[in-house]
Short mmCIF file of C-alpha atoms and ligand atoms in Angstrom, two decimals:
data_model
loop_
_atom_site.label_atom_id
_atom_site.label_comp_id
_atom_site.label_asym_id
_atom_site.label_seq_id
_atom_site.Cartn_x
_atom_site.Cartn_y
_atom_site.Cartn_z
CA UNK Y 241 -152.36 -48.63 153.89
CA UNK Y 242 -150.95 -50.46 156.90
CA UNK Y 243 -151.60 -54.18 157.32
CA UNK Y 244 -151.36 -55.46 160.89
CA UNK Y 245 -150.78 -59.20 161.27
CA UNK Y 246 -151.41 -60.88 164.60
CA UNK Y 247 -148.82 -63.67 164.54
CA UNK Y 248 -150.17 -65.19 167.76
CA UNK Y 249 -153.79 -65.44 166.63
CA UNK Y 250 -154.59 -68.09 164.04
CA UNK Y 251 -158.05 -68.11 162.49
CA UNK Y 252 -157.49 -71.76 161.64
CA UNK Y 253 -155.78 -74.21 159.31
CA UNK Y 254 -157.14 -74.20 155.78
CA UNK Y 255 -157.97 -77.53 154.19
CA UNK Y 256 -155.86 -78.03 151.04
CA UNK Y 257 -159.12 -79.12 149.31
CA UNK Y 258 -160.14 -75.45 149.00
CA UNK Y 259 -157.73 -75.51 146.02
CA UNK Y 260 -159.83 -78.30 144.45
CA UNK Y 261 -161.07 -78.59 140.89
CA UNK Y 262 -163.97 -79.91 138.82
CA UNK Y 263 -164.22 -81.58 135.42
CA UNK Y 264 -167.43 -82.32 133.54
CA UNK Y 265 -168.44 -84.24 130.44
CA UNK Y 266 -169.02 -80.96 128.63
CA UNK Y 267 -167.50 -79.80 125.32
CA UNK Y 268 -163.72 -80.44 125.33
CA UNK Y 269 -163.10 -80.95 129.07
CA UNK Y 270 -162.95 -84.77 129.04
CA UNK Y 271 -163.19 -86.00 125.44
CA UNK Y 272 -160.70 -84.18 123.21
CA UNK Y 273 -159.29 -82.51 126.32
CA UNK Y 274 -157.92 -84.57 129.19
CA UNK Y 275 -158.88 -87.92 127.61
CA UNK Y 276 -157.60 -88.11 124.02
CA UNK Y 277 -156.28 -91.60 123.18
CA UNK Y 278 -155.51 -90.55 119.60
CA UNK Y 279 -153.19 -87.76 120.74
CA UNK Y 280 -149.41 -88.34 120.59
CA UNK Y 281 -149.35 -86.56 123.96
CA UNK Y 282 -151.53 -89.23 125.59
CA UNK Y 283 -150.30 -92.01 127.88
CA UNK Y 284 -151.21 -95.68 127.65
CA UNK Y 285 -154.63 -94.93 129.20
CA UNK Y 286 -155.41 -92.14 126.75
CA UNK Y 287 -154.75 -89.37 129.31
CA UNK Y 288 -152.81 -86.28 128.16
CA UNK Y 289 -149.39 -86.36 129.89
CA UNK Y 290 -148.87 -82.61 129.54
CA UNK Y 291 -152.22 -81.86 131.15
CA UNK Y 292 -151.56 -84.23 134.06
CA UNK Y 293 -148.14 -82.69 134.60
CA UNK Y 294 -149.70 -79.23 134.80
CA UNK Y 295 -152.34 -80.56 137.21
CA UNK Y 296 -149.64 -82.12 139.41
CA UNK Y 297 -147.75 -78.81 139.56
CA UNK Y 298 -150.77 -77.15 141.19
CA UNK Y 299 -151.18 -80.22 143.37
CA UNK Y 300 -154.87 -80.78 142.55
CA UNK Y 301 -156.05 -82.12 145.95
CA UNK Y 302 -159.54 -83.23 144.92
CA UNK Y 303 -161.26 -83.52 141.52
CA UNK Y 304 -165.07 -83.50 141.28
CA UNK Y 305 -166.56 -85.59 138.41
CA UNK Y 306 -168.54 -86.37 136.16
CA UNK Y 307 -170.83 -83.32 136.46
CA UNK Y 308 -172.55 -80.75 136.81
CA UNK Y 309 -175.73 -80.97 134.82
CA UNK Y 310 -174.32 -83.91 132.84
CA UNK Y 311 -174.67 -86.27 135.81
CA UNK Y 312 -178.42 -85.80 136.22
CA UNK Y 313 -179.15 -88.20 133.35
CA UNK Y 314 -175.95 -90.21 133.57
CA UNK Y 315 -175.98 -93.91 134.52
CA UNK Y 316 -172.56 -94.99 135.82
CA UNK Y 317 -173.00 -98.59 134.65
CA UNK Y 318 -172.99 -97.43 131.00
CA UNK Y 319 -169.29 -96.60 131.22
CA UNK Y 320 -167.71 -99.52 133.08
CA UNK Y 321 -166.64 -102.88 131.70
CA UNK Y 322 -165.92 -104.03 128.15
CA UNK Y 323 -169.38 -103.84 126.54
CA UNK Y 324 -169.87 -100.05 126.47
CA UNK Y 325 -172.22 -98.35 124.03
CA UNK Y 326 -172.57 -94.62 123.41
CA UNK Y 327 -175.53 -92.95 125.09
CA UNK Y 328 -177.31 -89.68 124.41
CA UNK Y 329 -176.49 -87.10 127.10
CA UNK Y 330 -179.89 -85.47 127.68
CA UNK Y 331 -178.38 -82.60 129.65
CA UNK Y 332 -175.96 -81.30 127.02
CA UNK Y 333 -177.78 -82.96 124.06
CA UNK Y 334 -174.74 -84.69 122.59
CA UNK Y 335 -173.61 -88.31 122.41
CA UNK Y 336 -171.29 -89.57 125.16
CA UNK Y 337 -169.04 -92.45 123.95
CA UNK Y 338 -168.83 -93.79 127.53
CA UNK Y 339 -165.17 -94.59 127.01
CA UNK Y 340 -164.22 -92.46 130.04
CA UNK Y 341 -165.99 -93.88 133.06
CA UNK Y 342 -165.46 -94.60 136.75
CA UNK Y 343 -162.37 -96.79 136.32
CA UNK Y 344 -160.65 -94.34 133.96
CA UNK Y 345 -161.49 -91.48 136.35
CA UNK Y 346 -160.00 -93.36 139.31
CA UNK Y 347 -156.91 -94.15 137.23
CA UNK Y 348 -156.56 -90.42 136.57
CA UNK Y 349 -156.95 -89.53 140.26
CA UNK Y 350 -154.32 -92.07 141.26
CA UNK Y 351 -151.90 -90.72 138.64
CA UNK Y 352 -152.50 -87.21 139.98
CA UNK Y 353 -152.39 -88.26 143.63
CA UNK Y 354 -155.71 -86.49 144.25
CA UNK Y 355 -158.91 -87.44 146.04
CA UNK Y 356 -161.79 -88.56 143.82
CA UNK Y 357 -165.10 -86.77 144.50
CA UNK Y 358 -168.02 -88.35 142.70
CA UNK Y 359 -171.27 -86.52 142.08
CA UNK Y 360 -174.23 -88.86 141.70
CA UNK Y 361 -177.30 -88.80 139.46
CA UNK Y 362 -180.21 -87.47 141.53
CA UNK Y 363 -182.10 -86.41 138.44
CA UNK Y 364 -183.18 -89.53 136.53
CA UNK Y 365 -181.23 -91.73 138.98
CA UNK Y 366 -182.49 -93.52 142.08
CA UNK Y 367 -181.20 -93.70 145.62
CA UNK Y 368 -180.44 -97.38 144.99
CA UNK Y 369 -178.42 -96.61 141.84
CA UNK Y 370 -176.32 -94.17 143.86
CA UNK Y 371 -175.63 -96.78 146.54
CA UNK Y 372 -174.81 -99.37 143.85
CA UNK Y 373 -172.13 -96.98 142.62
CA UNK Y 374 -170.66 -96.92 146.16
CA UNK Y 375 -170.76 -100.75 146.17
CA UNK Y 376 -168.84 -100.83 142.86
CA UNK Y 377 -166.20 -98.44 144.15
CA UNK Y 378 -165.82 -99.31 147.80
CA UNK Y 379 -166.87 -102.86 148.67
CA UNK Y 380 -164.05 -105.39 148.92
CA UNK Y 381 -165.77 -108.20 146.94
CA UNK Y 382 -169.30 -108.69 148.22
CA UNK Y 383 -172.30 -108.35 145.93
CA UNK Y 384 -172.65 -108.08 142.18
CA UNK Y 385 -171.10 -104.62 141.76
CA UNK Y 386 -167.85 -105.22 143.61
CA UNK Y 387 -167.57 -108.48 141.66
CA UNK Y 388 -168.12 -106.54 138.45
CA UNK Y 389 -165.29 -104.13 139.39
CA UNK Y 390 -163.00 -107.08 139.95
CA UNK Y 391 -164.05 -108.65 136.63
CA UNK Y 392 -163.29 -105.29 135.00
CA UNK Y 393 -159.70 -105.62 136.16
CA UNK Y 394 -159.79 -103.70 139.45
CA UNK Y 395 -159.35 -106.21 142.31
CA UNK Y 396 -158.78 -103.54 144.95
CA UNK Y 397 -161.65 -101.22 145.93
CA UNK Y 398 -161.37 -97.68 144.52
CA UNK Y 399 -161.96 -96.33 148.05
CA UNK Y 400 -163.82 -93.17 147.05
CA UNK Y 401 -164.31 -91.16 150.26
CA UNK Y 402 -166.12 -88.07 148.96
CA UNK Y 403 -169.56 -88.28 147.35
CA UNK Y 404 -172.11 -85.63 146.47
CA UNK Y 405 -175.78 -86.48 146.11
CA UNK Y 406 -176.96 -84.65 143.02
CA UNK Y 407 -175.98 -81.45 141.30
CA UNK Y 408 -178.24 -78.39 140.97
CA UNK Y 409 -181.52 -80.27 141.40
CA UNK Y 410 -183.10 -77.03 142.65
CA UNK Y 411 -182.88 -75.51 139.17
CA UNK Y 412 -185.41 -75.66 136.32
CA UNK Y 413 -182.50 -76.27 133.93
CA UNK Y 414 -181.50 -79.51 135.71
CA UNK Y 415 -182.76 -82.84 134.36
CA UNK Y 416 -184.96 -84.30 137.11
CA UNK Y 417 -185.25 -81.08 139.13
CA UNK Y 418 -186.96 -81.51 142.50
CA UNK Y 419 -189.02 -79.48 144.93
CA UNK Y 420 -187.41 -78.74 148.31
CA UNK Y 421 -189.62 -81.40 149.97
CA UNK Y 422 -188.87 -84.03 147.31
CA UNK Y 423 -185.18 -83.21 147.63
CA UNK Y 424 -185.06 -83.66 151.37
CA UNK Y 425 -186.72 -87.07 151.09
CA UNK Y 426 -184.58 -88.33 148.19
CA UNK Y 427 -181.30 -87.22 149.78
CA UNK Y 428 -182.26 -88.91 153.04
CA UNK Y 429 -183.02 -92.28 151.41
CA UNK Y 430 -179.93 -92.06 149.20
CA UNK Y 431 -177.70 -91.12 152.14
CA UNK Y 432 -179.09 -93.96 154.21
CA UNK Y 433 -178.36 -96.54 151.52
CA UNK Y 434 -174.94 -95.13 150.60
CA UNK Y 435 -173.78 -95.09 154.23
CA UNK Y 436 -175.18 -98.60 154.72
CA UNK Y 437 -172.84 -99.70 151.95
CA UNK Y 438 -169.84 -97.78 153.35
CA UNK Y 439 -170.22 -95.82 156.61
CA UNK Y 440 -166.78 -94.26 156.17
CA UNK Y 441 -167.75 -92.15 153.16
CA UNK Y 442 -168.32 -88.42 153.47
CA UNK Y 443 -171.53 -87.14 151.92
CA UNK Y 444 -172.56 -83.81 150.54
CA UNK Y 445 -175.80 -82.74 148.88
CA UNK Y 446 -176.73 -79.93 146.52
CA UNK Y 447 -177.80 -76.76 148.24
CA UNK Y 448 -177.81 -73.05 147.56
CA UNK Y 449 -178.07 -69.85 149.56
CA UNK Y 450 -181.86 -70.30 149.84
CA UNK Y 451 -183.25 -70.74 153.35
CA UNK Y 452 -186.31 -72.78 152.41
CA UNK Y 453 -184.35 -75.30 150.32
CA UNK Y 454 -181.56 -75.65 152.89
CA UNK Y 455 -183.81 -75.89 155.94
CA UNK Y 456 -185.76 -78.67 154.24
CA UNK Y 457 -182.57 -80.49 153.31
CA UNK Y 458 -180.99 -80.13 156.75
CA UNK Y 459 -184.15 -81.00 158.69
CA UNK Y 460 -184.58 -84.17 156.62
CA UNK Y 461 -181.02 -85.35 156.57
CA UNK Y 462 -178.62 -83.10 158.43
CA UNK Y 463 -177.72 -86.14 160.53
CA UNK Y 464 -176.49 -88.00 157.42
CA UNK Y 465 -174.54 -85.18 155.79
CA UNK Y 466 -170.89 -84.24 156.35
CA UNK Y 467 -170.89 -81.49 153.74
CA UNK Y 468 -173.29 -79.10 152.01
CA UNK Y 469 -172.59 -78.07 148.41
CA UNK Y 470 -172.97 -74.58 147.00
CA UNK Y 471 -172.21 -73.20 143.54
CA UNK Y 472 -171.69 -69.71 142.17
CA UNK Y 473 -170.71 -68.02 138.93
CA UNK Y 474 -170.70 -64.24 138.95
CA UNK Y 475 -170.48 -63.02 135.34
CA UNK Y 476 -173.43 -64.77 133.72
CA UNK Y 477 -172.65 -65.47 130.05
CA UNK Y 478 -174.69 -68.66 129.58
CA UNK Y 479 -177.02 -67.41 126.85
CA UNK Y 480 -174.98 -64.41 125.56
CA UNK Y 481 -171.18 -64.45 125.63
CA UNK Y 482 -170.92 -60.77 126.64
CA UNK Y 483 -168.12 -60.84 129.18
CA UNK Y 484 -167.89 -58.24 131.94
CA UNK Y 485 -164.84 -56.00 131.58
CA UNK Y 486 -162.11 -55.66 134.24
CA UNK Y 487 -163.82 -52.98 136.34
CA UNK Y 488 -167.20 -54.74 136.19
CA UNK Y 489 -165.49 -57.95 137.37
CA UNK Y 490 -164.01 -56.09 140.32
CA UNK Y 491 -167.54 -55.16 141.39
CA UNK Y 492 -168.15 -58.86 141.99
CA UNK Y 493 -165.32 -59.02 144.53
CA UNK Y 494 -167.37 -56.92 146.96
CA UNK Y 495 -169.51 -59.86 148.13
CA UNK Y 496 -167.56 -62.87 146.93
CA UNK Y 497 -168.36 -64.84 150.10
CA UNK Y 498 -172.01 -63.87 150.64
CA UNK Y 499 -173.21 -67.45 150.04
CA UNK Y 500 -170.74 -68.82 152.59
CA UNK Y 501 -171.87 -66.31 155.22
CA UNK Y 502 -175.54 -67.12 154.56
CA UNK Y 503 -175.06 -70.90 154.75
CA UNK Y 504 -172.80 -70.53 157.78
CA UNK Y 505 -175.56 -68.63 159.57
CA UNK Y 506 -178.13 -71.29 158.78
CA UNK Y 507 -175.89 -74.15 159.87
CA UNK Y 508 -175.23 -72.34 163.14
CA UNK Y 509 -178.93 -71.67 163.66
CA UNK Y 510 -179.62 -75.38 163.13
CA UNK Y 511 -176.67 -76.30 165.40
CA UNK Y 512 -175.00 -78.17 162.53
CA UNK Y 513 -172.00 -75.89 162.03
CA UNK Y 514 -169.71 -78.16 164.03
CA UNK Y 515 -170.80 -81.23 161.99
CA UNK Y 516 -171.31 -80.05 158.42
CA UNK Y 517 -168.71 -78.25 156.32
CA UNK Y 518 -169.27 -76.22 153.16
CA UNK Y 519 -168.09 -77.59 149.82
CA UNK Y 520 -168.09 -74.69 147.33
CA UNK Y 521 -167.86 -77.34 144.66
CA UNK Y 522 -168.42 -75.17 141.61
CA UNK Y 523 -167.10 -71.64 141.29
CA UNK Y 524 -165.68 -69.44 138.60
CA UNK Y 525 -165.83 -65.73 137.81
CA UNK Y 526 -167.63 -66.46 134.53
CA UNK Y 527 -170.41 -68.95 133.80
CA UNK Y 528 -169.91 -71.29 130.85
CA UNK Y 529 -171.37 -70.21 127.50
CA UNK Y 530 -173.91 -72.73 126.30
CA UNK Y 531 -176.91 -71.00 124.73
CA UNK Y 532 -180.27 -72.61 124.03
CA UNK Y 533 -179.89 -75.50 126.45
CA UNK Y 534 -180.71 -74.10 129.90
CA UNK Y 535 -183.80 -72.63 128.29
CA UNK Y 536 -187.38 -73.79 127.86
CA UNK Y 537 -187.07 -73.53 124.09
CA UNK Y 538 -184.20 -75.74 122.98
CA UNK Y 539 -181.90 -74.91 120.08
CA UNK Y 540 -182.89 -76.75 116.90
CA UNK Y 541 -179.70 -76.88 114.88
CA UNK Y 542 -176.41 -77.88 116.43
CA UNK Y 543 -175.22 -74.51 115.16
CA UNK Y 544 -177.61 -72.99 117.72
CA UNK Y 545 -176.51 -74.91 120.79
CA UNK Y 546 -173.32 -76.96 120.20
CA UNK Y 547 -171.15 -74.75 117.96
CA UNK Y 548 -171.44 -71.67 120.21
CA UNK Y 549 -169.71 -73.64 122.99
CA UNK Y 550 -166.46 -73.22 121.06
CA UNK Y 551 -166.49 -69.58 122.16
CA UNK Y 552 -165.52 -70.72 125.67
CA UNK Y 553 -162.18 -71.81 124.22
CA UNK Y 554 -161.08 -68.35 123.03
CA UNK Y 555 -158.12 -67.58 125.31
CA UNK Y 556 -158.27 -63.74 125.00
CA UNK Y 557 -161.22 -63.87 127.42
CA UNK Y 558 -159.12 -65.01 130.43
CA UNK Y 559 -157.30 -61.92 131.64
CA UNK Y 560 -156.03 -60.37 134.87
CA UNK Y 561 -159.70 -59.83 135.79
CA UNK Y 562 -160.05 -63.62 136.17
CA UNK Y 563 -156.77 -63.84 138.11
CA UNK Y 564 -157.53 -60.97 140.52
CA UNK Y 565 -161.13 -62.12 141.10
CA UNK Y 566 -160.01 -65.73 141.72
CA UNK Y 567 -157.37 -64.59 144.22
CA UNK Y 568 -160.01 -62.58 146.11
CA UNK Y 569 -162.25 -65.67 146.17
CA UNK Y 570 -159.44 -67.88 147.48
CA UNK Y 571 -158.55 -65.27 150.13
CA UNK Y 572 -162.16 -65.36 151.31
CA UNK Y 573 -162.24 -69.17 151.41
CA UNK Y 574 -159.04 -69.14 153.47
CA UNK Y 575 -160.63 -66.67 155.90
CA UNK Y 576 -163.65 -69.05 156.20
CA UNK Y 577 -161.33 -72.03 156.74
CA UNK Y 578 -163.26 -73.04 159.87
CA UNK Y 579 -166.34 -73.95 157.83
CA UNK Y 580 -165.26 -74.13 154.15
CA UNK Y 581 -163.35 -77.39 153.69
CA UNK Y 582 -163.48 -77.67 149.92
CA UNK Y 583 -163.82 -75.49 146.84
CA UNK Y 584 -163.70 -76.70 143.23
CA UNK Y 585 -162.72 -74.42 140.36
CA UNK Y 586 -165.16 -75.08 137.51
CA UNK Y 587 -163.76 -76.43 135.35
CA UNK Y 588 -160.03 -77.15 135.49
CA UNK Y 589 -159.65 -77.73 131.77
CA UNK Y 590 -160.91 -75.96 128.60
CA UNK Y 591 -164.29 -74.12 128.69
CA UNK Y 592 -163.59 -71.42 131.37
CA UNK Y 593 -160.83 -73.53 132.91
CA UNK Y 594 -157.27 -72.61 133.96
CA UNK Y 595 -155.64 -75.01 131.44
CA UNK Y 596 -156.39 -74.94 127.69
CA UNK Y 597 -155.48 -77.82 125.42
CA UNK Y 598 -154.63 -77.81 121.73
CA UNK Y 599 -153.25 -80.57 119.52
CA UNK Y 600 -149.60 -79.62 120.10
CA UNK Y 601 -149.75 -78.73 123.80
CA UNK Y 602 -151.39 -76.59 126.50
CA UNK Y 603 -151.83 -72.94 127.46
CA UNK Y 604 -151.73 -71.98 131.14
CA UNK Y 605 -154.34 -69.25 131.52
CA UNK Y 606 -154.10 -66.41 134.08
CA UNK Y 607 -156.05 -68.35 136.74
CA UNK Y 608 -153.60 -71.28 136.55
CA UNK Y 609 -150.83 -69.11 137.94
CA UNK Y 610 -153.07 -68.00 140.80
CA UNK Y 611 -153.49 -71.65 141.82
CA UNK Y 612 -149.72 -72.18 141.46
CA UNK Y 613 -149.09 -69.16 143.72
CA UNK Y 614 -151.71 -70.10 146.36
CA UNK Y 615 -150.96 -73.83 146.54
CA UNK Y 616 -147.17 -73.60 146.36
CA UNK Y 617 -146.30 -70.24 147.98
CA UNK Y 618 -148.92 -69.67 150.72
CA UNK Y 619 -149.00 -71.15 154.22
CA UNK Y 620 -151.69 -73.44 155.61
CA UNK Y 621 -152.32 -71.51 158.84
CA UNK Y 622 -154.48 -68.40 158.36
CA UNK Y 623 -153.46 -65.55 160.66
CA UNK Y 624 -155.69 -62.80 161.97
CA UNK Y 625 -154.94 -59.49 160.22
CA UNK Y 626 -156.57 -56.11 159.64
CA UNK Y 627 -156.00 -53.15 157.39
CA UNK Y 628 -155.56 -49.56 158.55
CA UNK Y 629 -156.54 -46.87 155.99
CA UNK Y 630 -157.77 -49.41 153.44
CA UNK Y 631 -158.11 -47.58 150.10
CA UNK Y 632 -161.45 -47.96 148.38
CA UNK Y 633 -162.62 -47.59 144.82
CA UNK Y 634 -165.94 -47.19 143.07
CA UNK Y 635 -166.66 -49.28 139.97
CA UNK Y 636 -169.73 -49.80 137.80
CA UNK Y 637 -171.05 -53.36 137.68
CA UNK Y 638 -172.47 -54.98 134.55
CA UNK Y 639 -175.89 -53.45 135.22
CA UNK Y 640 -174.31 -50.00 135.45
CA UNK Y 641 -174.83 -49.90 139.23
CA UNK Y 642 -172.09 -48.22 141.28
CA UNK Y 643 -170.23 -50.55 143.66
CA UNK Y 644 -167.87 -49.35 146.38
CA UNK Y 645 -165.20 -51.97 147.05
CA UNK Y 646 -161.92 -52.28 148.96
CA UNK Y 647 -159.01 -51.80 146.56
CA UNK Y 648 -156.73 -54.25 148.33
CA UNK Y 649 -157.34 -57.74 149.66
CA UNK Y 650 -154.72 -59.15 152.03
CA UNK Y 651 -154.41 -62.62 153.59
CA UNK Y 652 -151.71 -63.47 156.16
CA UNK Y 653 -150.47 -67.04 156.60
CA UNK Y 654 -147.70 -69.13 158.07
CA UNK Y 655 -146.94 -72.87 157.99
CA UNK Y 656 -147.57 -75.63 160.51
CA UNK Y 657 -144.41 -77.45 159.49
CA UNK Y 658 -141.79 -74.85 158.54
CA UNK Y 659 -140.56 -71.34 159.35
CA UNK Y 660 -141.63 -68.18 157.64
CA UNK Y 661 -144.64 -66.11 156.75
CA UNK Y 662 -146.51 -65.61 153.48
CA UNK Y 663 -148.86 -62.73 152.75
CA UNK Y 664 -151.18 -62.70 149.77
CA UNK Y 665 -151.67 -59.09 148.65
CA UNK Y 666 -154.15 -58.40 145.84
CA UNK Y 667 -154.42 -54.95 144.21
CA UNK Y 668 -157.66 -54.64 142.25
CA UNK Y 669 -156.89 -51.13 141.00
CA UNK Y 670 -156.85 -51.20 137.15
CA UNK Y 671 -154.36 -48.33 136.92
CA UNK Y 672 -152.61 -47.33 140.16
CA UNK Y 673 -150.02 -49.01 142.36
CA UNK Y 674 -150.69 -48.80 146.11
CA UNK Y 675 -148.23 -48.69 149.01
CA UNK Y 676 -148.69 -51.24 151.76
CA UNK Y 677 -146.76 -51.17 155.04
CA UNK Y 678 -146.36 -54.58 156.68
CA UNK Y 679 -146.65 -54.53 160.49
CA UNK Y 680 -145.62 -57.88 161.94
CA UNK Y 681 -142.84 -57.50 164.54
CA UNK Y 682 -142.31 -61.27 164.86
CA UNK Y 683 -141.30 -61.73 161.24
CA UNK Y 684 -137.69 -61.71 160.06
CA UNK Y 685 -135.42 -63.20 157.41
CA UNK Y 686 -135.28 -62.50 153.69
CA UNK Y 687 -138.25 -60.87 152.00
CA UNK Y 688 -139.15 -62.09 148.50
CA UNK Y 689 -142.18 -61.11 146.42
CA UNK Y 690 -143.88 -63.40 143.88
CA UNK Y 691 -146.19 -61.49 141.56
CA UNK Y 692 -148.72 -62.04 138.78
CA UNK Y 693 -149.68 -58.79 137.00
CA UNK Y 694 -149.51 -59.19 133.23
CA UNK Y 695 -148.57 -56.29 131.00
CA UNK Y 696 -152.01 -54.74 131.52
CA UNK Y 697 -155.40 -55.53 133.05
CA UNK Y 698 -156.51 -57.28 129.83
CA UNK Y 699 -153.36 -59.35 129.41
CA UNK Y 700 -153.83 -63.05 128.62
CA UNK Y 701 -151.90 -66.13 127.52
CA UNK Y 702 -152.40 -68.03 124.30
CA UNK Y 703 -150.62 -70.53 122.06
CA UNK Y 704 -148.19 -67.85 120.85
CA UNK Y 705 -148.55 -65.43 123.73
CA UNK Y 706 -147.26 -65.50 127.30
CA UNK Y 707 -148.10 -62.29 129.13
CA UNK Y 708 -149.27 -63.62 132.50
CA UNK Y 709 -146.86 -65.56 134.70
CA UNK Y 710 -145.27 -65.53 138.18
CA UNK Y 711 -142.36 -63.09 138.60
CA UNK Y 712 -139.91 -63.38 141.52
CA UNK Y 713 -138.42 -60.22 143.07
CA UNK Y 714 -135.95 -60.28 145.97
CA UNK Y 715 -136.57 -57.33 148.30
CA UNK Y 716 -133.82 -57.85 150.92
CA UNK Y 717 -134.15 -58.32 154.70
CA UNK Y 718 -137.66 -58.12 156.11
CA UNK Y 719 -138.06 -55.05 158.36
CA UNK Y 720 -141.16 -54.49 160.50
CA UNK Y 721 -143.20 -51.66 159.01
CA UNK Y 722 -141.48 -51.91 155.63
CA UNK Y 723 -143.50 -50.36 152.79
CA UNK Y 724 -144.01 -52.11 149.46
CA UNK Y 725 -145.48 -50.71 146.27
CA UNK Y 726 -148.13 -53.15 145.01
CA UNK Y 727 -148.60 -53.04 141.23
CA UNK Y 728 -152.02 -52.37 139.66
CA UNK Y 729 -154.21 -55.37 138.66
CA UNK Y 730 -151.86 -57.76 140.49
CA UNK Y 731 -151.82 -60.84 142.72
CA UNK Y 732 -148.79 -61.11 144.98
CA UNK Y 733 -147.36 -63.33 147.69
CA UNK Y 734 -144.75 -61.78 149.99
CA UNK Y 735 -142.44 -64.23 151.76
CA UNK Y 736 -140.58 -63.33 154.95
CA UNK Y 737 -138.17 -65.80 156.44
CA UNK Y 738 -139.22 -68.62 154.14
CA UNK Y 739 -136.24 -70.92 153.78
CA UNK Y 740 -137.82 -73.72 151.78
CA UNK Y 741 -140.65 -73.79 149.25
CA UNK Y 742 -143.01 -76.80 149.15
O1 AHR B 263 -172.59 -74.13 133.08
C1 AHR B 263 -172.11 -75.31 133.59
C2 AHR B 263 -173.00 -75.77 134.60
O2 AHR B 263 -173.10 -74.78 135.58
C3 AHR B 263 -172.75 -77.03 135.39
O3 AHR B 263 -172.94 -78.19 134.67
C4 AHR B 263 -173.78 -76.83 136.43
O4 AHR B 263 -173.57 -77.59 137.56
C5 AHR B 263 -173.81 -75.31 136.62
O5 AHR B 263 -175.06 -74.81 136.47
#
């Protein structure tokens, strides 16, 4: 295959927030994960130092919190101040100690140097409660909530810019689900009150690639929104933890950006595409495993609905399939950089996350290295490129349907503030290497390849196992038209003329 890169034509500059993350009060993400005061690895605030260090290395730009489904019965006032009592989390049917709340979350974001992104309770919550939360975080000192923040030891406002109204309130599984009409009205009143508290905030609201729901939402309150939130998980393992194998996962790469294209079309049709950006604020190849909760009939014994969640933690499940799929997703979000301004990997920690914690330390799963490669080795300007003689392959998806997909996925970038070019080259082929000729006459300098490929397509990392990591290979001087052999099941970034890494 030949890849032609048009150095002079930039598609746009990607927003670093497309490499964002999400953490929810679910299983071991917060409690016993990131926040573990009893751990010798925790800092004075109870936050795991090793986890924060790993998060800093991939420069987490924005971190969505506290949920997900959790937030739709969560009342923020229960977890601020000194007099906190545990509450029963009706979404995940466990007790929440409320020891990790808004102030601890902001402390975490400041230590990471990332933007907070708070998702509000639009399930059992009210529009007023959402705006009170903005008061607590963003008002200097006026009113009871800013005063409470100051009493709680935080004189300066938390200055939270990004807010999302609700989570998946379109779904039967969500506490306080709404009809499209109800949703449009609630979001409008909530947005009005939140922006009356702080007009400088940026607001999103839960949407999905469903015309009726989105038209209702945008007709009611397009004028108030700056973002629209969409979610997607491809390999559904919620009720049964039967994971798709490598080839089946590759079938999902065929239409990884269908939701973005659908929402883009609707925003354009409603003449809102210059005002509202897409926040893909929950995505992962695999859905989380939590049987007997998102069901009409609820599990009776904890063994039916809490214990099975431990399965998410088994590291053998996170292979090169997750890495290759995630790279294809991030390539697509880069290509849609004109309208996708944020994407949040769900979650960052434990469950299906890219970092796994255990009592003595952490494991960096295959997807972690993809974020390291994309955040630290790719440029921020997306260049126009096209493939000549793109090889294709046919795979069977999880339903046994045949899917014809491109074998390679290439993204060309350069930097706004330094010399050099960086090409992401993904080979989805489970067995074969593929030759790629790079056609970019403007490029020069040294050529270096950074690759993630594992020992095989099912390679994974674990406490005593490190099979998936970034390898560096010097190639020599870049030559226009040079041909490179791209390894099977691999994610690569080719540098040409890059003199300094970030
Ligand atoms: O499975 C986890 C859940 O997935 C999140 O809480 C929710 O937002 C999505 O449905």
